[in-house]
Coordinates of N, CA and C in Angstrom, one line a residue:
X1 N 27.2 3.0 -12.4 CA 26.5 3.0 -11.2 C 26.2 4.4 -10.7
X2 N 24.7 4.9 -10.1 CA 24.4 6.2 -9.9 C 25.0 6.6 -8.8
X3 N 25.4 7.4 -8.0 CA 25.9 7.7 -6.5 C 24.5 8.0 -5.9
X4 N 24.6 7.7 -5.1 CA 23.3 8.0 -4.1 C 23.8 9.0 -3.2
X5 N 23.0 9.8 -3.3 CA 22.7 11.1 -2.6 C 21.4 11.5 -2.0
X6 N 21.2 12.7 -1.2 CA 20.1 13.4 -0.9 C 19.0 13.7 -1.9
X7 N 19.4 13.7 -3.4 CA 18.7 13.8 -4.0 C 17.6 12.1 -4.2
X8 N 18.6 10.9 -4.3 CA 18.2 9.8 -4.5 C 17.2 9.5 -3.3
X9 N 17.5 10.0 -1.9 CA 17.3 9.4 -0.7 C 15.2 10.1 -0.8
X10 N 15.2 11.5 -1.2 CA 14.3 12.5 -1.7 C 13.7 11.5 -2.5
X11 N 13.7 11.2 -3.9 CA 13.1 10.1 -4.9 C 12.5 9.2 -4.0
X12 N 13.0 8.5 -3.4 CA 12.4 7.1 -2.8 C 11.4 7.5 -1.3
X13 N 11.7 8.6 -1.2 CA 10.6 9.5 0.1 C 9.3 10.0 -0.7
X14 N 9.3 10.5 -1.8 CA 8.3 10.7 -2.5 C 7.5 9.5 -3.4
X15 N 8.7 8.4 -3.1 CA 7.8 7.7 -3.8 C 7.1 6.6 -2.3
X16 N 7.7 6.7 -1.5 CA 7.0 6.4 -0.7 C 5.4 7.3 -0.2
X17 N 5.9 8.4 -0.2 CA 4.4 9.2 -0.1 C 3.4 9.1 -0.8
X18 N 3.5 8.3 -2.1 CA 3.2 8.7 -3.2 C 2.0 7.0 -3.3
X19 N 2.6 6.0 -2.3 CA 2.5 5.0 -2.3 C 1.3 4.9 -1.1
X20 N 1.4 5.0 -0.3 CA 0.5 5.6 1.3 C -1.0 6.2 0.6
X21 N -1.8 5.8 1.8 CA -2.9 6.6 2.2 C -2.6 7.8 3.8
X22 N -2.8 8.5 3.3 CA -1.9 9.7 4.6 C -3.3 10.8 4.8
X23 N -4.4 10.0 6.1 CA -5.5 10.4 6.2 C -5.3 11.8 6.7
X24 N -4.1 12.2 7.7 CA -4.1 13.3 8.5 C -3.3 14.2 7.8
X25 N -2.7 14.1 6.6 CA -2.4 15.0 5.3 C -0.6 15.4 6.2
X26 N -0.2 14.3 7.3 CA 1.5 14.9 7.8 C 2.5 14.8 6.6
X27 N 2.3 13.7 5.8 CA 3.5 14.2 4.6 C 2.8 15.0 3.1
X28 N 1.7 14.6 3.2 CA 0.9 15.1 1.8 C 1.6 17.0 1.5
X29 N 1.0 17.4 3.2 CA 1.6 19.2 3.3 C 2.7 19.1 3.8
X30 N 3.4 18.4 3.7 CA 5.2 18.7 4.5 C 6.2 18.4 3.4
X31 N 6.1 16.6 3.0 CA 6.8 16.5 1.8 C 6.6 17.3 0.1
X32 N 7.3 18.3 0.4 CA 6.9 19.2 -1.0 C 7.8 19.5 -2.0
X33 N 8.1 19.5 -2.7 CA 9.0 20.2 -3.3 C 9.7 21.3 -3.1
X34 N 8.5 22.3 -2.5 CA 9.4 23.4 -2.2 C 9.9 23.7 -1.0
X35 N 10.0 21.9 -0.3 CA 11.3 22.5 0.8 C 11.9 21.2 1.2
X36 N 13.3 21.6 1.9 CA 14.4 20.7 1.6 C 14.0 19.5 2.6
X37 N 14.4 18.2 1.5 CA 14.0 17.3 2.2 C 14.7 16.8 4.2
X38 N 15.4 17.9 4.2 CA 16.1 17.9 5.3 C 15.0 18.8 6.5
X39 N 13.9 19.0 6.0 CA 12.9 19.8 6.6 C 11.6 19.3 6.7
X40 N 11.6 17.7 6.2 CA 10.5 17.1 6.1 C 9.9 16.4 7.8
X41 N 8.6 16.6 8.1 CA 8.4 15.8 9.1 C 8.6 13.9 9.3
X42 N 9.3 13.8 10.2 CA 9.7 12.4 10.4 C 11.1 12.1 9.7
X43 N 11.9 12.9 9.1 CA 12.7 12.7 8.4 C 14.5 13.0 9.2
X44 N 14.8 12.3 9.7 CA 16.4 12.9 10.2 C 17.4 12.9 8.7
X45 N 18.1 13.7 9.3 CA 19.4 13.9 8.1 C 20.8 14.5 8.5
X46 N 21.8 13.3 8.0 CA 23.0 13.3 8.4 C 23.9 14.9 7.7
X47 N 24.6 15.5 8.4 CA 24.6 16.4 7.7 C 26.6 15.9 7.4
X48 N 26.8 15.5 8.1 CA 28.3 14.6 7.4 C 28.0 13.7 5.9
X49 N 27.4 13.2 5.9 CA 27.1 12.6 4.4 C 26.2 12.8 3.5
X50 N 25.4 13.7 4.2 CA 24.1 14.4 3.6 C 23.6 13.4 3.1
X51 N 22.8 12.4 4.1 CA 21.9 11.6 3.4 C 20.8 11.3 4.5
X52 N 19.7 10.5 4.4 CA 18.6 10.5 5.5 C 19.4 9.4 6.1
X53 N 19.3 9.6 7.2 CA 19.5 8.9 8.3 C 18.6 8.3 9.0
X54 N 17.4 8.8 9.2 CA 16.4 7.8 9.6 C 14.9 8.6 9.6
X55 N 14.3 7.6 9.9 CA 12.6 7.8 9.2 C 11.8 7.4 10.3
X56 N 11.2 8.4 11.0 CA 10.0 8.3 11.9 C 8.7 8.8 11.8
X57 N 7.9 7.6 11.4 CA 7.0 8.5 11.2 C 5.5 7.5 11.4
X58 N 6.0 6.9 12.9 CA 5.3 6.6 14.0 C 4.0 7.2 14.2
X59 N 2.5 6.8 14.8 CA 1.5 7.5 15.1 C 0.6 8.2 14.0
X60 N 0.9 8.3 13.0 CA 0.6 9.0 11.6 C -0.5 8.5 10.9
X61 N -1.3 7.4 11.2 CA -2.3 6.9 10.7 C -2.5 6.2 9.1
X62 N -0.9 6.1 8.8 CA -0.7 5.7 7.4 C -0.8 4.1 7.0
X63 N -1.6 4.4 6.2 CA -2.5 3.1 5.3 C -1.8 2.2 4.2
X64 N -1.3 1.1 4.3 CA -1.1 1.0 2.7 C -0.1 0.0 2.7
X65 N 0.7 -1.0 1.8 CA 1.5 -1.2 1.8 C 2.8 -0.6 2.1
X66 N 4.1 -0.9 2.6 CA 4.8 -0.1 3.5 C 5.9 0.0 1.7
X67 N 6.2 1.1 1.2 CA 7.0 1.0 0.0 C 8.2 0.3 0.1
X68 N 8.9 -0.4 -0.9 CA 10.0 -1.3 -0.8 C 11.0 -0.3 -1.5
X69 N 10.9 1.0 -1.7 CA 12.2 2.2 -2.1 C 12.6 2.5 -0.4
X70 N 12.3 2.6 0.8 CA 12.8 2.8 1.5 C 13.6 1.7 2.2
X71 N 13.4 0.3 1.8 CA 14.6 -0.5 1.9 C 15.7 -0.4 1.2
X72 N 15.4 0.4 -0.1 CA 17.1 0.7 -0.7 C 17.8 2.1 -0.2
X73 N 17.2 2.7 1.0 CA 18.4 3.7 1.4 C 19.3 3.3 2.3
X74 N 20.6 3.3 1.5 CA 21.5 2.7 2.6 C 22.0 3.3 3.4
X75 N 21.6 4.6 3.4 CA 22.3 5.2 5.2 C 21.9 5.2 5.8
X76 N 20.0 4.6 5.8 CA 19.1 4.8 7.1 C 19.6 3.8 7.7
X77 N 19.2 4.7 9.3 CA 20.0 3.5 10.2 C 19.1 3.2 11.5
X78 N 17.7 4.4 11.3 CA 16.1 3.9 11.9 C 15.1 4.1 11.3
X79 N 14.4 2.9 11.1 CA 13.1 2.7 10.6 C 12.3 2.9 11.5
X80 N 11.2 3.2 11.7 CA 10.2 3.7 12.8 C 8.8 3.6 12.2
X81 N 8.1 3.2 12.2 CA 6.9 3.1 11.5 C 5.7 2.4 12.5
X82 N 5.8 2.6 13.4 CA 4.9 1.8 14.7 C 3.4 2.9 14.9
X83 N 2.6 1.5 15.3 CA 1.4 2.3 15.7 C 0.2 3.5 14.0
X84 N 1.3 2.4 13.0 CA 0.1 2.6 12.0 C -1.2 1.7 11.1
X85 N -1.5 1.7 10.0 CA -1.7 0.5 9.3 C -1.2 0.6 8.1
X86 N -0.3 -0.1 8.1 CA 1.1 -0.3 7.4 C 0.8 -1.6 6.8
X87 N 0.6 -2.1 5.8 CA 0.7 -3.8 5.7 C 1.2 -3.9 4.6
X88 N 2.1 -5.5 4.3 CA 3.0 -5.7 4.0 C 3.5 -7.0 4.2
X89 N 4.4 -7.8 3.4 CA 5.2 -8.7 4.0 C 6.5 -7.8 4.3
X90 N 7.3 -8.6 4.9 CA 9.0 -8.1 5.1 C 9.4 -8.6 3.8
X91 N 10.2 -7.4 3.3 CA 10.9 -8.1 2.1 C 12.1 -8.8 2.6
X92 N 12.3 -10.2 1.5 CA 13.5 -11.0 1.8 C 14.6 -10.3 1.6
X93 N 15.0 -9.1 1.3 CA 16.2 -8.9 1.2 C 16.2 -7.4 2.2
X94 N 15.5 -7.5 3.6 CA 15.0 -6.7 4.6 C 16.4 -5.9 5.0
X95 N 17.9 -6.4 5.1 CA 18.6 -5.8 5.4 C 19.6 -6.0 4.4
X96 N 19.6 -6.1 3.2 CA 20.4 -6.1 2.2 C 20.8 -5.0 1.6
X97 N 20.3 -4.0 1.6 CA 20.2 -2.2 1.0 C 20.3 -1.8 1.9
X98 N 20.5 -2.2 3.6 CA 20.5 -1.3 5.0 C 21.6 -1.5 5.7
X99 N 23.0 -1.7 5.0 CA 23.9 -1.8 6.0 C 24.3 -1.5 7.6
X100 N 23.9 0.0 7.4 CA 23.8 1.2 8.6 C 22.5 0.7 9.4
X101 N 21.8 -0.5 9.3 CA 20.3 0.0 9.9 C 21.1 -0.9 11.6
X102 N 20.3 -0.1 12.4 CA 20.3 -0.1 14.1 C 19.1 -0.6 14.8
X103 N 18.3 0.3 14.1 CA 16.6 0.2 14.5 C 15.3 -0.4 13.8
X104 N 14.8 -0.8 13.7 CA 13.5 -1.3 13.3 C 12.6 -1.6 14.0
X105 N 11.7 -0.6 13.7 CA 10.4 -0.3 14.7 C 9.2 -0.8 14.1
X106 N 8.3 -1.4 14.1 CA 7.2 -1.2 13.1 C 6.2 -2.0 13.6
X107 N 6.4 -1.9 15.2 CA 4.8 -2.7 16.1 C 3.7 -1.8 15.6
X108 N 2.1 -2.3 15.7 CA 0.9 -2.4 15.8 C 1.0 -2.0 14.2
X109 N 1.1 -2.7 13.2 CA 0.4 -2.4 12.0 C -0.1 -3.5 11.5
X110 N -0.3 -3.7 10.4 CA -0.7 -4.7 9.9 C 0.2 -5.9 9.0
X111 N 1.3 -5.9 9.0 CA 2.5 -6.8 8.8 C 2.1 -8.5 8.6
X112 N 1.9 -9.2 7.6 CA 1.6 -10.4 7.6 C 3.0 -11.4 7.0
X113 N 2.7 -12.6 7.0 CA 3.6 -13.6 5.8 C 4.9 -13.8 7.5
X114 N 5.8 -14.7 6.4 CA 6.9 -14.5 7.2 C 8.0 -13.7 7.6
X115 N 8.7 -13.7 9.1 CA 10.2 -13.3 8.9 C 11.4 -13.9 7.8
X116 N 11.5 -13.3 6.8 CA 12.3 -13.6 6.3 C 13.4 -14.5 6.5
X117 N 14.2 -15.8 6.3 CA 15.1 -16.3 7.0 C 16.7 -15.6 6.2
X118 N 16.5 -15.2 5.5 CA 17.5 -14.5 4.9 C 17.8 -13.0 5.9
X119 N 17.0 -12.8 6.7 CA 17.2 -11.3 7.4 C 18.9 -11.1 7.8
X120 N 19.4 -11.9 7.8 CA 20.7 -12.0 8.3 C 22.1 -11.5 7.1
X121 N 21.6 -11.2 6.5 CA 22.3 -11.1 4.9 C 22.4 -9.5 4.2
X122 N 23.3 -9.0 4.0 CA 23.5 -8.0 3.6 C 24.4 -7.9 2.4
X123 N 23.8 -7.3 1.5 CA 24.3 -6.6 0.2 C 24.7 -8.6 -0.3
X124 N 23.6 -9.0 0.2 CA 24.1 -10.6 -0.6 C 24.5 -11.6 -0.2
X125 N 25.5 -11.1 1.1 CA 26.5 -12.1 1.5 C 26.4 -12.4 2.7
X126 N 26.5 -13.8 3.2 CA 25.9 -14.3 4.5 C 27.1 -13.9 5.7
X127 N 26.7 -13.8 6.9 CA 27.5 -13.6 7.7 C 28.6 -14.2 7.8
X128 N 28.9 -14.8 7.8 CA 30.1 -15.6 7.7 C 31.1 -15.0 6.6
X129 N 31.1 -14.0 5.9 CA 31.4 -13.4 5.4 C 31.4 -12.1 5.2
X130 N 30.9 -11.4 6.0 CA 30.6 -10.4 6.3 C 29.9 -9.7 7.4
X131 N 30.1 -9.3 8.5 CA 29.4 -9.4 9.8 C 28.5 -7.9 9.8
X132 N 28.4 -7.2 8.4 CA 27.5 -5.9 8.6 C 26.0 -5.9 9.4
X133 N 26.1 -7.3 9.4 CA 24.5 -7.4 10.0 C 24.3 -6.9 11.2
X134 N 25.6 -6.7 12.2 CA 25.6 -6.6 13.6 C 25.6 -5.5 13.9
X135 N 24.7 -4.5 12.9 CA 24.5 -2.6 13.8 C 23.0 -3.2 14.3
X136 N 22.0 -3.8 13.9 CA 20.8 -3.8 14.0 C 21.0 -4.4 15.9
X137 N 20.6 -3.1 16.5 CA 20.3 -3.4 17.9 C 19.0 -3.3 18.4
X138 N 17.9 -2.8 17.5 CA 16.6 -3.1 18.1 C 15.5 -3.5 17.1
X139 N 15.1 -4.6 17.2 CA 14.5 -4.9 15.9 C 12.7 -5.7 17.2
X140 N 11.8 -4.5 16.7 CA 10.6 -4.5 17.0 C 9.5 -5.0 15.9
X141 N 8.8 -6.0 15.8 CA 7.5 -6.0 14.9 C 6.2 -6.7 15.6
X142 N 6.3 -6.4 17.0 CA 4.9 -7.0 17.6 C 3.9 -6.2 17.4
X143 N 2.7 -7.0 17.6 CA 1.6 -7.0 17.2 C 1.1 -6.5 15.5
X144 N 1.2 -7.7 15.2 CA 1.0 -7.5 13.5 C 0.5 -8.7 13.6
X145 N 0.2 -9.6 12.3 CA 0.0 -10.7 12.1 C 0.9 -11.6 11.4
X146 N 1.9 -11.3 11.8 CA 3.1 -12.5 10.9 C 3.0 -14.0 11.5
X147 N 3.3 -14.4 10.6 CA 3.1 -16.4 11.1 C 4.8 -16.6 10.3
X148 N 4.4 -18.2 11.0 CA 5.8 -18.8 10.5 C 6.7 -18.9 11.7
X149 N 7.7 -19.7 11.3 CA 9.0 -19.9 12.1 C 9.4 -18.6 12.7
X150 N 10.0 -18.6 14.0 CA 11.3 -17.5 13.8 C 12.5 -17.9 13.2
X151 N 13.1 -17.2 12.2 CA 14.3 -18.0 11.6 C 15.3 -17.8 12.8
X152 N 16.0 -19.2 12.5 CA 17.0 -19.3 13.2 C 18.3 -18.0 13.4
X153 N 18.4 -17.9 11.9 CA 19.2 -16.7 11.6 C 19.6 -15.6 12.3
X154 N 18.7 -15.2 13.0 CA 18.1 -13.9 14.1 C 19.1 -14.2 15.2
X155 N 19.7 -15.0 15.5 CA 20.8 -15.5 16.1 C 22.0 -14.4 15.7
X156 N 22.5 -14.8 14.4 CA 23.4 -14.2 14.1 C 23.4 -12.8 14.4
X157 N 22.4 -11.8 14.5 CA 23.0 -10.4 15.4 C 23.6 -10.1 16.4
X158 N 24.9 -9.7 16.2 CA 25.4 -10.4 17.9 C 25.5 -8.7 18.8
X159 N 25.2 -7.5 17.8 CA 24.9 -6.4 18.4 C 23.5 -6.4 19.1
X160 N 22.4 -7.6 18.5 CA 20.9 -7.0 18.7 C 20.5 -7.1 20.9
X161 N 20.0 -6.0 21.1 CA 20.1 -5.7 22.3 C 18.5 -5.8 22.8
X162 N 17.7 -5.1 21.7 CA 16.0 -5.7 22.4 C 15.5 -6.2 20.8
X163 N 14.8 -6.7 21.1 CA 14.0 -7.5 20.4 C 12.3 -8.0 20.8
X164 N 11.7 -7.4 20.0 CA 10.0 -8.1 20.4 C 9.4 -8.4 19.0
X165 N 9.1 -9.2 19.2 CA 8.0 -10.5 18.3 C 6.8 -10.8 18.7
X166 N 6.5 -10.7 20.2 CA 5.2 -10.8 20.8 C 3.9 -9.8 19.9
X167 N 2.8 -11.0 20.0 CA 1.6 -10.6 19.3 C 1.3 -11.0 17.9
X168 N 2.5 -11.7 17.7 CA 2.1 -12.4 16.1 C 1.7 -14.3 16.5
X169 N 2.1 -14.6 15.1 CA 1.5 -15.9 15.3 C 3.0 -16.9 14.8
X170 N 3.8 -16.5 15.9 CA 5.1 -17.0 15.4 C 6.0 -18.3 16.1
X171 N 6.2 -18.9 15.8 CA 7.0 -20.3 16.5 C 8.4 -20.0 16.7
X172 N 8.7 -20.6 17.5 CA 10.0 -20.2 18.2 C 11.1 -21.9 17.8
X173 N 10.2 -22.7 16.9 CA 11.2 -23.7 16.4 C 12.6 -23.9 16.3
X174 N 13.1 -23.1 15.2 CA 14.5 -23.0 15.0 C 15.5 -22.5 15.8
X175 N 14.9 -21.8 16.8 CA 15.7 -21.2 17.7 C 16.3 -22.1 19.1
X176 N 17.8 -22.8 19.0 CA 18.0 -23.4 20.4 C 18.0 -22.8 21.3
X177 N 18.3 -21.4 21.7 CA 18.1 -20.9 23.3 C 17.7 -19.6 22.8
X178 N 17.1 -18.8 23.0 CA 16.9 -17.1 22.7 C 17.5 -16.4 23.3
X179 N 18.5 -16.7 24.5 CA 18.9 -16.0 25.5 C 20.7 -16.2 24.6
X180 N 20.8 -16.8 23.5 CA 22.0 -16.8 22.7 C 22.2 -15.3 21.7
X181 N 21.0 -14.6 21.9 CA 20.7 -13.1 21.4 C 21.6 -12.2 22.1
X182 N 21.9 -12.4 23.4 CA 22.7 -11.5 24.5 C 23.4 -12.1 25.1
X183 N 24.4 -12.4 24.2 CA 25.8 -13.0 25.0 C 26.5 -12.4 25.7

């Protein structure tokens, strides 16, 4: 098994770049080789574990499907991606590579398909066996076009503190009270 490092966390930032339409050229001239990915725009980085810590890169005008290498960094702990055109389903295994994640940002893009009902599940294993799911305190995806149920599941964050869904095309079915999000 490879260790994941700064170097690994770099690979999957490039290959996200690499994946984008980036009209205003913010990662095309910033993400470069010749400088440390700890220097990149939108990029935080932990300097205790030396790994990215989280990814903002909000407002940016970026086109494309959203890469599925930045769901496998496991120390990010904010996703930020709002206010682009970003499109994409959620992948089913949205917090399974994200132990650490807190944040997820990713209103006004183009986001379709469903919420995942597996969102609740990390590195495999259902809550009930493991409660890593409970760092995610802000999980944002309004105004996109996602349909479908809200999974019930979404329940199980018992850290999650805001939450918006408004502006999709989503049913509130599965869910018996929503106010069971803030106990």
């Amino acid at each position: 098994m490879t260790a994941k490092n700064l170097t690994t966390d770099q690979i999957a930032l490039v290959q996200f770049k690499d994946q984008i339409v980036d009209p205003q050229n913010a990662l095309t001239n910033n993400w470069t080789s010749s400088s440390s990915v700890c220097e990149w725009v939108g990029v935080s980085y932990g300097v205790i574990h030396e790994r990215v810590t989280a990814l903002n890169l909000s407002n940016m005008d970026l086109t494309g499907p959203i890469p599925s290498s930045i769901f496998n960094m496991s120390s990010l702990e904010d996703i930020i991606l709002s206010n682009n055109n970003l499109s994409d389903s959620l992948p089913d295994d949205l917090c399974h590579h994200l132990p650490k994640l807190e944040t997820l940002h990713s209103t006004a893009n183009e986001l379709y398909g469903n919420i995942p009902s597996s969102i609740d599940q990390v590195h495999g294993k259902h809550p009930s066996t493991l409660d890593l799911q409970s760092n995610l305190l802000h999980f944002f995806i309004s105004d996109n076009v996602l349909v479908g149920e809200i999974p019930s599941t979404i329940c199980n964050f018992s850290s999650l503190t805001a939450i918006n869904l408004s502006k999709n095309k989503l049913a509130v079915l599965g869910i018996p009270v929503i106010s069971q999000l803030w106990k």
